[in-house]
Coordinates of C-alpha atoms in Angstrom, one line a residue:
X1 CA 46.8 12.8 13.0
X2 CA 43.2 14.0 14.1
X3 CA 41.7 17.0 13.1
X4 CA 40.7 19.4 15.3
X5 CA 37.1 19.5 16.3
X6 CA 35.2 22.7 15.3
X7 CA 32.1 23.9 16.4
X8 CA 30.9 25.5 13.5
X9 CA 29.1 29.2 14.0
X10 CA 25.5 29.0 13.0
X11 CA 24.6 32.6 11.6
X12 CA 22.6 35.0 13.8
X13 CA 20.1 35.0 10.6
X14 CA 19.3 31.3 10.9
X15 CA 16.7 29.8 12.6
X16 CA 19.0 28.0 14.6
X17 CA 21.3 30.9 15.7
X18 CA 18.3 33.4 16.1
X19 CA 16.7 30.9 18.6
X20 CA 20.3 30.4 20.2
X21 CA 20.9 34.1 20.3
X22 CA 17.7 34.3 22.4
X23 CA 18.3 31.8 24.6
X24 CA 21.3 33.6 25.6
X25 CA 19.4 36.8 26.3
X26 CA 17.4 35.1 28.6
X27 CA 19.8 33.6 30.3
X28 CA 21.5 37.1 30.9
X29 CA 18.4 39.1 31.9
X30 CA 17.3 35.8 34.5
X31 CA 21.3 35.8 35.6
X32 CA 21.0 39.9 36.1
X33 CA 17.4 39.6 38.3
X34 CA 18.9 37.1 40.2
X35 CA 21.5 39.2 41.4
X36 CA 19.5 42.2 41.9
X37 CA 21.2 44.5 39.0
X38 CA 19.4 47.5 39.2
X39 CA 18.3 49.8 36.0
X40 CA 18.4 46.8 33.3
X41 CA 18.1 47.9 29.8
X42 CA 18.1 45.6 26.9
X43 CA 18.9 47.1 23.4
X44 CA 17.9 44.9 20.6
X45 CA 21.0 45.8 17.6
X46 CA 19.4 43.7 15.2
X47 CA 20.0 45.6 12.1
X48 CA 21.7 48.3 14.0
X49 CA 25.3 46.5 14.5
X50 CA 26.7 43.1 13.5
X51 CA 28.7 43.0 16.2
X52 CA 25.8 41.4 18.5
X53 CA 22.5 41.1 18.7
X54 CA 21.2 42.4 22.1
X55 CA 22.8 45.4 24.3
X56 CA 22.5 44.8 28.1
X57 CA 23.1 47.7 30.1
X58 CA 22.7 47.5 34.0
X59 CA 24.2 48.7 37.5
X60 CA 24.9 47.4 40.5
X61 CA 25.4 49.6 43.9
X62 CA 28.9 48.9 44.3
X63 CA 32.4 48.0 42.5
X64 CA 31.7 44.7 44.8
X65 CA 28.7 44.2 43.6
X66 CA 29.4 45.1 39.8
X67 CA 32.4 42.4 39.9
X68 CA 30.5 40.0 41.4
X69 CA 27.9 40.0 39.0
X70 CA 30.1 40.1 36.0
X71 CA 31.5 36.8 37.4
X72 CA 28.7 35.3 38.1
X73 CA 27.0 36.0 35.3
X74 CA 30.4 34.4 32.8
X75 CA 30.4 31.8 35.1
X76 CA 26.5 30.9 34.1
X77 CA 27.7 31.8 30.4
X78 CA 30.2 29.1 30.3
X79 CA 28.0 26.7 31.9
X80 CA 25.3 26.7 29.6
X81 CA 28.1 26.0 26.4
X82 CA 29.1 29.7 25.8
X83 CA 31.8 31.8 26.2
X84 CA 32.3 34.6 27.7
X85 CA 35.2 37.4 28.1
X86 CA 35.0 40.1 30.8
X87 CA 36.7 43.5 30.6
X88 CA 37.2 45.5 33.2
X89 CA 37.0 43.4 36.2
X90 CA 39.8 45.2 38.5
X91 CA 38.5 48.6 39.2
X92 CA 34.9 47.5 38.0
X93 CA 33.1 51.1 37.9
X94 CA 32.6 49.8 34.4
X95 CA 32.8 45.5 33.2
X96 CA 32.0 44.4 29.8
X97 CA 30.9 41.2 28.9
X98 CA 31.2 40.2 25.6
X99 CA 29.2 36.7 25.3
X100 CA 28.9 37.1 21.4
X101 CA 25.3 37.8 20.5
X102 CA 25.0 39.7 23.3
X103 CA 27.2 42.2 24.8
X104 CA 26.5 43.5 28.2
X105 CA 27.6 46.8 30.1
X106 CA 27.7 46.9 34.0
X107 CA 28.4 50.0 35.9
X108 CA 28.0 52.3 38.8
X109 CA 25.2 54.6 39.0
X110 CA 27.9 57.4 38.6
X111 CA 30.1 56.1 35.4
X112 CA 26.4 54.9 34.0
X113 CA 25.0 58.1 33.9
X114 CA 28.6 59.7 32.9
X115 CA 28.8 57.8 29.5
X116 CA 24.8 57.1 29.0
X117 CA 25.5 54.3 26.5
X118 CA 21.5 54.0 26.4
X119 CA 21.2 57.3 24.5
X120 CA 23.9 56.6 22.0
X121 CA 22.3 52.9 21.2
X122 CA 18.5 53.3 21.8
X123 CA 18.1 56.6 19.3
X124 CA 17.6 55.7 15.4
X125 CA 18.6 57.4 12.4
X126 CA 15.2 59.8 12.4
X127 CA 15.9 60.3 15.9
X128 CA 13.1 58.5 17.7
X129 CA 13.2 56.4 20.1
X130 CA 13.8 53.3 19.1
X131 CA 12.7 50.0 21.0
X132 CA 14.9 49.6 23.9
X133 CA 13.0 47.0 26.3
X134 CA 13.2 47.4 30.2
X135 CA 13.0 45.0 31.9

């Protein structure tokens, strides 16, 4: 009997997962401007959340439009050697996708400004801004 092959997860702190981390982010802001997402905010979480290490918030003009992006952008995920799970996709007024370091909103203008995830993320504990890049 074989044993299974594993990839093992390389920590976020590492050298290694740090530079694959931002790799990603590229990938994600390049794979948004391609497909003319409007509004793109990046949140950096590092030392904010574990759960990822960049925040992507955008919006496209459309449900259409939002789904489409969401799938492209998995779509570009998986090819590069990630994964990538998408919430949301049937009535897309909101899609997450959840790549693992980096976890990225897409909405209508509407439902954006409705939940205004940028507030709740980009504010610290002093209550200044913190850096949130746009891009």
């Amino acid at each position: 009997m074989t044993k299974p092959k594993v990839k093992a997860l390389t920590s976020a702190t590492s050298k290694e997962g740090k530079a694959e981390s931002d790799a990603l982010h590229a990938l994600v802001m390049k794979s948004l401007d391609d497909d003319q997402a409007q509004d793109v905010v990046s949140i950096p979480l590092e030392g904010k959340s574990n759960i990822a290490d960049h925040m992507v918030i955008a919006e496209g003009r459309s449900t259409r439009q939002v789904a489409s992006i969401a799938q492209k952008l998995s779509e570009r995920i998986k090819q590069s050697g990630g994964t990538a799970r998408i919430e949301g996709l049937a009535n897309a007024d909101w899609v997450l996708v959840d790549a693992g370091d980096v976890i990225i909103h897409l909405f209508r203008p509407e439902v954006r400004s409705f939940y205004n995830l940028e507030r709740m993320w980009a504010v610290d504990e002093e209550g200044d801004a913190a850096d949130a890049v746009e891009a």
